[in-house]
CSV table of C-alpha atoms in Angstrom, one decimal:
chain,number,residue,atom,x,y,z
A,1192,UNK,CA,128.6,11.7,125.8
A,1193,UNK,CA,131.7,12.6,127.6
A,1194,UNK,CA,133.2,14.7,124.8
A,1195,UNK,CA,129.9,16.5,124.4
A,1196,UNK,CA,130.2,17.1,128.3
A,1197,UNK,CA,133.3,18.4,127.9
A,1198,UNK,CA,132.7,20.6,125.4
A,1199,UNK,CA,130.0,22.0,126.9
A,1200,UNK,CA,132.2,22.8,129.7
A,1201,UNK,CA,134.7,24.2,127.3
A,1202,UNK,CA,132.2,26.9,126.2
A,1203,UNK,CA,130.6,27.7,129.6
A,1204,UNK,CA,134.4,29.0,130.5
A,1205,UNK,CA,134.8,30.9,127.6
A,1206,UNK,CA,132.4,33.2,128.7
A,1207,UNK,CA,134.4,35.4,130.5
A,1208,UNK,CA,133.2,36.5,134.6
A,1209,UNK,CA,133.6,40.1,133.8
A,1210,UNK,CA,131.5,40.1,131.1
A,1211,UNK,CA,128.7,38.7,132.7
A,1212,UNK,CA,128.9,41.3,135.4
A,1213,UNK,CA,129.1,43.8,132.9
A,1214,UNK,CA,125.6,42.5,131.6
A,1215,UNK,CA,124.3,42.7,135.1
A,1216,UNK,CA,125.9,46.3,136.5
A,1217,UNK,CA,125.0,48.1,133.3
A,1218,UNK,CA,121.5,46.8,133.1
A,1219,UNK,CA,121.0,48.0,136.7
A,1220,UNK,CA,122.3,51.6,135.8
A,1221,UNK,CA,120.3,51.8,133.2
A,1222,UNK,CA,117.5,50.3,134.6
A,1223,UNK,CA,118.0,52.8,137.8
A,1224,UNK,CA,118.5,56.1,135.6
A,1225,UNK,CA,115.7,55.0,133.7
A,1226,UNK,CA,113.2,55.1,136.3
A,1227,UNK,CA,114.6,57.8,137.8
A,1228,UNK,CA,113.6,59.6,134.3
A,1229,UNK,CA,109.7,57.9,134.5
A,1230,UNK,CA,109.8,58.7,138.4
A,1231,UNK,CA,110.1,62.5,137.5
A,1232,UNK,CA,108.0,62.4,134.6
A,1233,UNK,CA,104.9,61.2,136.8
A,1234,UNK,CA,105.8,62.9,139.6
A,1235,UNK,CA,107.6,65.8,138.5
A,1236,UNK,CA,107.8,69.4,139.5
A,1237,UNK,CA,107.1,72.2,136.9
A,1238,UNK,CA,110.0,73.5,134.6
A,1239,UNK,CA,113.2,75.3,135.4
A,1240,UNK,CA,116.8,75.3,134.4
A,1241,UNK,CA,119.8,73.8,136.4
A,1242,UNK,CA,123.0,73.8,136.9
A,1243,UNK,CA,123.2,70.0,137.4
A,1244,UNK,CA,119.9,69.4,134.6
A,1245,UNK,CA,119.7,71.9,132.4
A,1246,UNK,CA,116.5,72.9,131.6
A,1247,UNK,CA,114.3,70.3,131.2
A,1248,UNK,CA,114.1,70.6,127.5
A,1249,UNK,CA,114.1,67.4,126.6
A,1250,UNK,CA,112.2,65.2,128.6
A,1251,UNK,CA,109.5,68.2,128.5
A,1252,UNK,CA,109.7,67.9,124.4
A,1253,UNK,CA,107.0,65.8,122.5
A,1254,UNK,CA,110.0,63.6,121.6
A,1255,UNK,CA,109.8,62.6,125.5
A,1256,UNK,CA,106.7,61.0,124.9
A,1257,UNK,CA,105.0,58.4,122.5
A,1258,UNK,CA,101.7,57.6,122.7
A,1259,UNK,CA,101.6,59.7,126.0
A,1260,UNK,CA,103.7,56.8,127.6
A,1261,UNK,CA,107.1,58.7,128.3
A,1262,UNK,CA,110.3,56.6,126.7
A,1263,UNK,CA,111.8,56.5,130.1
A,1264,UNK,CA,109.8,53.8,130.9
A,1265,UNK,CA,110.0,51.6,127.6
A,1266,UNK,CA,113.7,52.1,128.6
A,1267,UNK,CA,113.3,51.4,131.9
A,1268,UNK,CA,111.5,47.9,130.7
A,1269,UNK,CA,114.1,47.4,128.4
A,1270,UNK,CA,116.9,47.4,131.3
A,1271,UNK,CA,115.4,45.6,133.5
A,1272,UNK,CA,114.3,42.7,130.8
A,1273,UNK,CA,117.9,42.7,130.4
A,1274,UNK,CA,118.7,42.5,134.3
A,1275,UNK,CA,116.0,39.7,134.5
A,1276,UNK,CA,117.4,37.4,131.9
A,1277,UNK,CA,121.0,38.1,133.3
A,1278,UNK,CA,119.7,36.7,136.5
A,1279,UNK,CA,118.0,33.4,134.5
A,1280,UNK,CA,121.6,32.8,132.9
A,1281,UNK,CA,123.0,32.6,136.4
A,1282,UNK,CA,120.1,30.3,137.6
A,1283,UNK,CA,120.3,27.7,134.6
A,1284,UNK,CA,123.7,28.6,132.8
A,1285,UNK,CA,121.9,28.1,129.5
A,1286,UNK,CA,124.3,30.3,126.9
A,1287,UNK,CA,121.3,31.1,124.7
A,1288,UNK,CA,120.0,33.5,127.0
A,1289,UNK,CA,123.3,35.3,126.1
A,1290,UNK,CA,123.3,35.0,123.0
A,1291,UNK,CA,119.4,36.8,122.6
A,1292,UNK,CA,120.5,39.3,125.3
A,1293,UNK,CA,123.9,40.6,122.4
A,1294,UNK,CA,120.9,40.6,119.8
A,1295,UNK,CA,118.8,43.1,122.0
A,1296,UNK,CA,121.0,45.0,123.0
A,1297,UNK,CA,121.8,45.9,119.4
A,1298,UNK,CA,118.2,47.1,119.7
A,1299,UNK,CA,118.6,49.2,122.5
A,1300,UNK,CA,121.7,50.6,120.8
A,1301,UNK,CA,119.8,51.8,117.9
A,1302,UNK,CA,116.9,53.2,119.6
A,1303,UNK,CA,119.7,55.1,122.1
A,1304,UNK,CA,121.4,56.8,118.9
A,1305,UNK,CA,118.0,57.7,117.7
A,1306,UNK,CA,117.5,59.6,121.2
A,1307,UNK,CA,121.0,60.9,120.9
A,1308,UNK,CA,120.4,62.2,117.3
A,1309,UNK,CA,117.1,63.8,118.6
A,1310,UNK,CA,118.8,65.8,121.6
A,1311,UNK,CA,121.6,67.2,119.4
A,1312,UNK,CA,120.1,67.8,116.3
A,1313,UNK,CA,116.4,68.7,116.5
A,1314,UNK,CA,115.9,69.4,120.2
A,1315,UNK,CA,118.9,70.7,120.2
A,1316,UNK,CA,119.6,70.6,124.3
A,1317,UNK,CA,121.2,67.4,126.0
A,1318,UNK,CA,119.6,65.7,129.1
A,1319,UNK,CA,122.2,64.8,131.7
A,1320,UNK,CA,120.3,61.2,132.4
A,1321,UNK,CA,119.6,59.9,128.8
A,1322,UNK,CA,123.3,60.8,128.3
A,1323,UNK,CA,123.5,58.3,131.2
A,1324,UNK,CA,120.9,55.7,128.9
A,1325,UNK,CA,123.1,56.0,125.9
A,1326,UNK,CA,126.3,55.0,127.5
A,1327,UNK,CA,125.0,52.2,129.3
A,1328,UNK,CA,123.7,51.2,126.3
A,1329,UNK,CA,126.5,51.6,124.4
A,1330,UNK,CA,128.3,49.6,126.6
A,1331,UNK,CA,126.1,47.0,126.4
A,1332,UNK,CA,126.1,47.0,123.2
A,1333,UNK,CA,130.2,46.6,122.9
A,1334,UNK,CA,129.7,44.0,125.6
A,1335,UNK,CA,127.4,42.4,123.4
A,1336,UNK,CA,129.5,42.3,120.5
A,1337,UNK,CA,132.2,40.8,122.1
A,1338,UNK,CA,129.8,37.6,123.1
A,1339,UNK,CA,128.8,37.4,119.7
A,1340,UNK,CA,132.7,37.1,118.7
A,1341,UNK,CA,133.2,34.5,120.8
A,1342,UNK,CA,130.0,32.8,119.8
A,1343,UNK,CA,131.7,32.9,115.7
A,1344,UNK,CA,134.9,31.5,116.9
A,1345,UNK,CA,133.3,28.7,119.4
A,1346,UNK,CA,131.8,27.7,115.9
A,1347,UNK,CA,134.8,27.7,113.4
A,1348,UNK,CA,136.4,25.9,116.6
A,1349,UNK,CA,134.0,23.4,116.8
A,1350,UNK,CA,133.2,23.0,112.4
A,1351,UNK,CA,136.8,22.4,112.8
B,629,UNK,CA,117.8,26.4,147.6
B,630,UNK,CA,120.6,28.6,145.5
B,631,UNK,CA,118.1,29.6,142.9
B,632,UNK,CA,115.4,31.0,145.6
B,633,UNK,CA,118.5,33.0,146.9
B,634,UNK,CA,119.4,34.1,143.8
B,635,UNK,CA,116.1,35.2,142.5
B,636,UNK,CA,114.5,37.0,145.7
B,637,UNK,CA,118.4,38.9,145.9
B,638,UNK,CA,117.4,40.2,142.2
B,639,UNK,CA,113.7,41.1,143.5
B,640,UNK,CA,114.7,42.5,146.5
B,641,UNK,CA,117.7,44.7,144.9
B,642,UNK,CA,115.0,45.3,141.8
B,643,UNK,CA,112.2,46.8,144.2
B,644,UNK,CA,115.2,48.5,145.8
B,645,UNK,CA,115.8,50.7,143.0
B,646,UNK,CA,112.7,51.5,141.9
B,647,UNK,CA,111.7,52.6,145.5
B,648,UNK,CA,115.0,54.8,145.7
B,649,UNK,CA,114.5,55.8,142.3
B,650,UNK,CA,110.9,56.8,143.1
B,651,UNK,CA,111.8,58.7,146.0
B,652,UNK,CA,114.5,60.7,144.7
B,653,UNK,CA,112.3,61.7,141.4
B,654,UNK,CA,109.5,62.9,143.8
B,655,UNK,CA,112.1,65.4,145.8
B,656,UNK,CA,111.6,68.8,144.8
B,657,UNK,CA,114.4,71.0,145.2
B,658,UNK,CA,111.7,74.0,146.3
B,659,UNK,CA,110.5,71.2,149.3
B,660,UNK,CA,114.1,72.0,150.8
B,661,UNK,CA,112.6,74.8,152.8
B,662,UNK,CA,114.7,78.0,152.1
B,663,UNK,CA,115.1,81.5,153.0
B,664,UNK,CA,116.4,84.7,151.8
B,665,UNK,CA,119.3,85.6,153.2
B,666,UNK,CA,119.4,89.5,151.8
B,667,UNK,CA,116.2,91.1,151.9
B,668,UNK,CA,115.4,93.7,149.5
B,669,UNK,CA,117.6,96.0,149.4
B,670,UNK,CA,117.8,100.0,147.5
B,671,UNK,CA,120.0,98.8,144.7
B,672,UNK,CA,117.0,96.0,143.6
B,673,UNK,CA,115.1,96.7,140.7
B,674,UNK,CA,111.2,96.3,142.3
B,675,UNK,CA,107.8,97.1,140.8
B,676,UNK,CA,103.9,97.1,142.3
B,677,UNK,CA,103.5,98.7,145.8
B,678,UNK,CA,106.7,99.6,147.2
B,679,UNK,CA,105.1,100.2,150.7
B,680,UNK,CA,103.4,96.6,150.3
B,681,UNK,CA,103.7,94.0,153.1
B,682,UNK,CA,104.0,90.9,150.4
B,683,UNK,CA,107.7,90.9,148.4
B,684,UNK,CA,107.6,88.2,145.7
B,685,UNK,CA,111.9,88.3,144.9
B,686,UNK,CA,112.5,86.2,141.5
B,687,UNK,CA,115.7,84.9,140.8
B,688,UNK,CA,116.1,84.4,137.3
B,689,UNK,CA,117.9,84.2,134.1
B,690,UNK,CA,116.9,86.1,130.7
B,691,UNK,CA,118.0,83.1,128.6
B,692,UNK,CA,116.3,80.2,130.8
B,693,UNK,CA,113.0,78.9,128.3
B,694,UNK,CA,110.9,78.2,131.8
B,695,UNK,CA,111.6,81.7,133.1
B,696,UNK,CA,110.6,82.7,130.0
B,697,UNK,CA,106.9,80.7,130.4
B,698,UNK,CA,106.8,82.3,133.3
B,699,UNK,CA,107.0,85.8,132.6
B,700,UNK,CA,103.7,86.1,131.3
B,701,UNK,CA,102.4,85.0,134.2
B,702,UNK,CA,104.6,87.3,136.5
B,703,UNK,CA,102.9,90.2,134.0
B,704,UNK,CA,99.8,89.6,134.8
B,705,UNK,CA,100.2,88.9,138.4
B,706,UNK,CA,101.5,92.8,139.1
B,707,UNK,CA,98.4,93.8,136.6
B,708,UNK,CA,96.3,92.2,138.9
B,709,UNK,CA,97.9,92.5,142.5
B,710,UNK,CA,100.5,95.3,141.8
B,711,UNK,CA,98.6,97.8,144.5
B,712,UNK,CA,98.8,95.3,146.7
B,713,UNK,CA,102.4,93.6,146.9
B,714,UNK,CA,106.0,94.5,145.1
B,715,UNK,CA,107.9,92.2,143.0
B,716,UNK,CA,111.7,92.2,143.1
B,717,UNK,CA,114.2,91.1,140.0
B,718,UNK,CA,117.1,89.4,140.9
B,719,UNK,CA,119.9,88.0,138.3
B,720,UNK,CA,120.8,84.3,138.7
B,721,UNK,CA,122.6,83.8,135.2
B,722,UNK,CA,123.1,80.3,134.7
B,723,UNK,CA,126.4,81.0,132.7
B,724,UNK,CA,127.7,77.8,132.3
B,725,UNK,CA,124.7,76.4,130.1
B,726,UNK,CA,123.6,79.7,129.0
B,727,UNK,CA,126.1,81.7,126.8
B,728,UNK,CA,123.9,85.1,126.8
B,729,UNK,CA,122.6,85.3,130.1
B,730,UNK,CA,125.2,87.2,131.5
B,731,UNK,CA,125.4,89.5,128.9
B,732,UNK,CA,121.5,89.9,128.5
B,733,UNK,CA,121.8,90.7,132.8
B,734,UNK,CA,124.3,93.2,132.0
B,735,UNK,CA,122.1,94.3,129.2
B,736,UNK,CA,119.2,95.2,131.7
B,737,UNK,CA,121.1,97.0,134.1
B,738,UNK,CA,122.4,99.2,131.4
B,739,UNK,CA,119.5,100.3,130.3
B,740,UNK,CA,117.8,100.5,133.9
B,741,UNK,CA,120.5,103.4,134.4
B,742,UNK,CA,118.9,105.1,132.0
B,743,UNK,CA,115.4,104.1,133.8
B,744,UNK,CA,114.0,101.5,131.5
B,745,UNK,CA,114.8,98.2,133.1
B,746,UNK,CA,111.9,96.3,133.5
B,747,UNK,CA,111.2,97.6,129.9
B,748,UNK,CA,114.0,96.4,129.0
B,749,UNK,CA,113.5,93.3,131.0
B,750,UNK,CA,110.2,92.4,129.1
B,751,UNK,CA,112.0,93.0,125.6
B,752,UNK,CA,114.1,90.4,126.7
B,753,UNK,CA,111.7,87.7,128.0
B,754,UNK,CA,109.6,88.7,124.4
B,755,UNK,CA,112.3,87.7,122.5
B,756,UNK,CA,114.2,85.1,123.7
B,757,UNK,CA,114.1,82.9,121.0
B,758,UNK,CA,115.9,85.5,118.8
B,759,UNK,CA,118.7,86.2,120.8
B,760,UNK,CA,119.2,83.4,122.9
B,761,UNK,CA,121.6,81.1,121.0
B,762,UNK,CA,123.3,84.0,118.4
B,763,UNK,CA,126.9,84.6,118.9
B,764,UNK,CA,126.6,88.4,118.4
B,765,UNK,CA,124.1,89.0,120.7
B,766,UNK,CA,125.0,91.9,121.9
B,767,UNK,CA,124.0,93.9,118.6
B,768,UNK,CA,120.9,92.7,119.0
B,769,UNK,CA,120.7,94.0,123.0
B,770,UNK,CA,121.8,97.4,121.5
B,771,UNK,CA,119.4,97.6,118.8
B,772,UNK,CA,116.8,96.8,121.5
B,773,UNK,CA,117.9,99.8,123.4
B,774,UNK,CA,117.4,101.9,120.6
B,775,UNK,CA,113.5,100.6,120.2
B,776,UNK,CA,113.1,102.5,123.4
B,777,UNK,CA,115.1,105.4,122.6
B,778,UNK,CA,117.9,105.0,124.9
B,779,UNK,CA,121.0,106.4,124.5
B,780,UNK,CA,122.8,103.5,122.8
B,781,UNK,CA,126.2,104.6,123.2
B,782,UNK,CA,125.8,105.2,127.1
B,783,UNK,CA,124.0,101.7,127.2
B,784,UNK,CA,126.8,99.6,125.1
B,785,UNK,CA,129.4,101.7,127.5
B,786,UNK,CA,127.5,100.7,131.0
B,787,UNK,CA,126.6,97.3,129.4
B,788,UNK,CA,130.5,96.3,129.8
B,789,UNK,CA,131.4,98.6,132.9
B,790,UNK,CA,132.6,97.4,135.6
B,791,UNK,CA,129.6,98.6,137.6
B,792,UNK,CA,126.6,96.2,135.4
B,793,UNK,CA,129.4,93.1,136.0
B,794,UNK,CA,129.3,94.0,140.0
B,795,UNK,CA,125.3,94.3,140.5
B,796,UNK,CA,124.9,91.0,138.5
B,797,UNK,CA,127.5,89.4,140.5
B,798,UNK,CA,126.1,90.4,143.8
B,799,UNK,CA,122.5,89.3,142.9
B,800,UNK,CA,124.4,85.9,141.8
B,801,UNK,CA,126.1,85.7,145.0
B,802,UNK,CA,122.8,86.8,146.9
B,803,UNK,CA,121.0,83.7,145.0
B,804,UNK,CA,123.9,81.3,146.3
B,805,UNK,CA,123.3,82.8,149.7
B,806,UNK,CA,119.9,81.5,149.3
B,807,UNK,CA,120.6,78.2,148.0
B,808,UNK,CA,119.4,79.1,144.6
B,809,UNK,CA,120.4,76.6,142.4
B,810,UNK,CA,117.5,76.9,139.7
B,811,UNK,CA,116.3,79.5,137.6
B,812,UNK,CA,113.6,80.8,138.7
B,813,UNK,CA,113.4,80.3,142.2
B,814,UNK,CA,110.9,82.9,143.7
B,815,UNK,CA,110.8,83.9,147.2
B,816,UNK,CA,107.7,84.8,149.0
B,817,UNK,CA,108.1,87.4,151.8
B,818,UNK,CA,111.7,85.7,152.4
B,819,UNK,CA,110.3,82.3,151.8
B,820,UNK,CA,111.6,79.8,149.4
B,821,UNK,CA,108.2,79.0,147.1
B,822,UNK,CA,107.5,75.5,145.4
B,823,UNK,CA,107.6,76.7,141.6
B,824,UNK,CA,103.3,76.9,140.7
B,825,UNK,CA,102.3,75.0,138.2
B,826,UNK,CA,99.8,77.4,136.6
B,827,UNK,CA,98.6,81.1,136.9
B,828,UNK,CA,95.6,80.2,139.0
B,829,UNK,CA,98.1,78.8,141.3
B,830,UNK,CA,100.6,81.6,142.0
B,831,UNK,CA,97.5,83.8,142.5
B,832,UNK,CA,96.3,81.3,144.8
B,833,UNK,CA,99.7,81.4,146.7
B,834,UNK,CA,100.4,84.8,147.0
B,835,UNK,CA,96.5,86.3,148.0
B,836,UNK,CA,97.0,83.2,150.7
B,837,UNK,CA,99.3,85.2,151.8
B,838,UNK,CA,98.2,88.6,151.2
B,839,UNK,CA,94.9,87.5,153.1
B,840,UNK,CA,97.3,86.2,156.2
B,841,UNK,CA,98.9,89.6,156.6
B,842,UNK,CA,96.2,92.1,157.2
């Protein structure tokens, strides 16, 4: 029981701080610029171009939209899923909740490369906030990866 | 007691954002009430009723897609109320996302020395699509000029003089004056107007205002 305990502890501190507020941080940009993007889409004012956000291109394209429910908000869900079960690992410390968090964020990875191949190739006009999305995402993807690496060597560690 | 700490912190900073967020997507940059600093001047390029009492000024940018949408609307608008108000052209390139727009300003002015501006203008806003990303646009703007038999020689010359570069600059400058910072931002008898959302609306707006000056 006491070696079990121990290792438990052993992998609770491999999970390095800065990762975990990485997790958090990014899933609160995201989750910020993401309703920022729904915010405008419901609320918005007509069409123009700006210095600062272009012209409105893209979230006014069809891409913008699916099923009349505009991605921002899936995205926005998506973050703040993220932010949620960040928040449950720091309540019950369980490392699974990690571990499923690195496996969606692959998700949201592949669904933010799918929005960046959109904006440069067919739309063909970058939005200054899913720029934002994709590199939170990105980054939570890396930071996701990293997890995962230390997951594999927790478990040659421990086979050994 | 740590956990109900922790997880009314994450509600609290949770409804935090989406209320900020919320807020800040609802801000219009037209709510910021603005004026016009320079009223119209001799050197604008206006159409309608010169001698009307209701000036609609347009900043605007030949390669921006929503003044482009809203051209049409602007056409009709001076079909319908021309006798009764003026509408003034003013160039807000947005050069550093829009390659051509400085050019296609340029463009304009050349070929409103030779009278034909706002023909030239609605050339323009017709075919945005084709010109607005090509590198060599400015063949194109010339072979425009010849469709309305201007001297194309005089407009390439007046399209790069010194004179096109200074008018577009000053109505830039005018637009910064003005807290422009969108294209287009129009200005109703010196009065920054909330971009309409459809043609019914502008019409709305301006005989509003045509009703509360006689």
């Amino acid at each position: 029981m006491t070696s079990l305990e121990t290792l438990l502890k052993k992998r609770l501190k491999t999970v390095p701080k800065w990762l975990i507020w990485g997790f958090v941080i990014l899933s609160f940009i995201g989750f910020l610029d993401a309703t920022y993007l729904t915010a405008k889409h419901y609320l918005g004012i007509p069409i123009n171009c700006s210095l600062f956000e272009g012209c409105e291109k893209v979230t006014s394209s069809q891409y913008a939209t699916i099923f009349d429910i505009p991605v921002s908000l899936a995205g926005a869900g998506y973050y703040l899923l993220i932010f949620v079960l960040m928040i449950a690992y720091l309540d019950t410390k369980k490392e699974r909740i990690l571990y499923f968090i690195s496996r969606l964020a692959l998700l949201g990875f592949i669904a933010s490369l799918w929005f960046l191949y959109l904006q440069l190739f067919v739309i063909k006009a970058i939005c200054l906030y899913c720029m934002i999305s994709f590199t939170t995402s990105t980054l939570l993807f890396i930071l996701g990866l990293i997890l995962l690496q230390l997951e594999s060597k927790e478990i040659a560690v421990n086979k050994s | 007691m740590k956990r109900i700490v922790l997880w009314s912190l994450a509600t609290l900073v949770i409804a935090g954002g989406i209320f900020g967020m919320v807020k800040l997507g609802a801000k219009n940059p037209a709510d910021q009430t603005g004026s016009l600093i320079d009223l119209t001047s001799s050197s604008d390029w206006s159409k309608g009723n010169k001698e009307a009492k209701i000036v609609l000024v347009e900043y605007s940018d030949f390669q921006c897609p929503a003044c482009g949408a809203y051209y049409p609307l602007l056409k009709q608008l001076n079909q319908e109320l021309g006798g009764e108000m003026q509408f003034v052209y003013r160039h807000f390139p947005l050069r550093q996302i829009h390659a051509n727009a400085e050019l296609a300003a340029r463009a304009a002015e050349a070929a409103g020395r030779q009278g034909k501006f706002w023909e030239y203008h609605d050339l323009l806003f017709e075919n945005q699509r084709e010109w607005s990303e090509k590198s060599g646009a400015k063949n194109i703007f010339v072979r425009y000029a010849q469709s309305l038999d201007l001297d194309t020689g005089r407009f390439a010359n007046d399209m790069d003089s010194q004179e096109a570069k200074e008018k577009v600059d000053k109505d830039y400058e005018s637009g910064l004056k003005s807290a422009v910072d969108a294209t287009p931002t129009f200005f109703l008898n010196g009065k920054k107007i909330q971009n309409p959302r459809s043609y019914d609306e502008f019409r709305n707006v301006i005989e509003e205002a045509i009703k509360n000056s006689s």
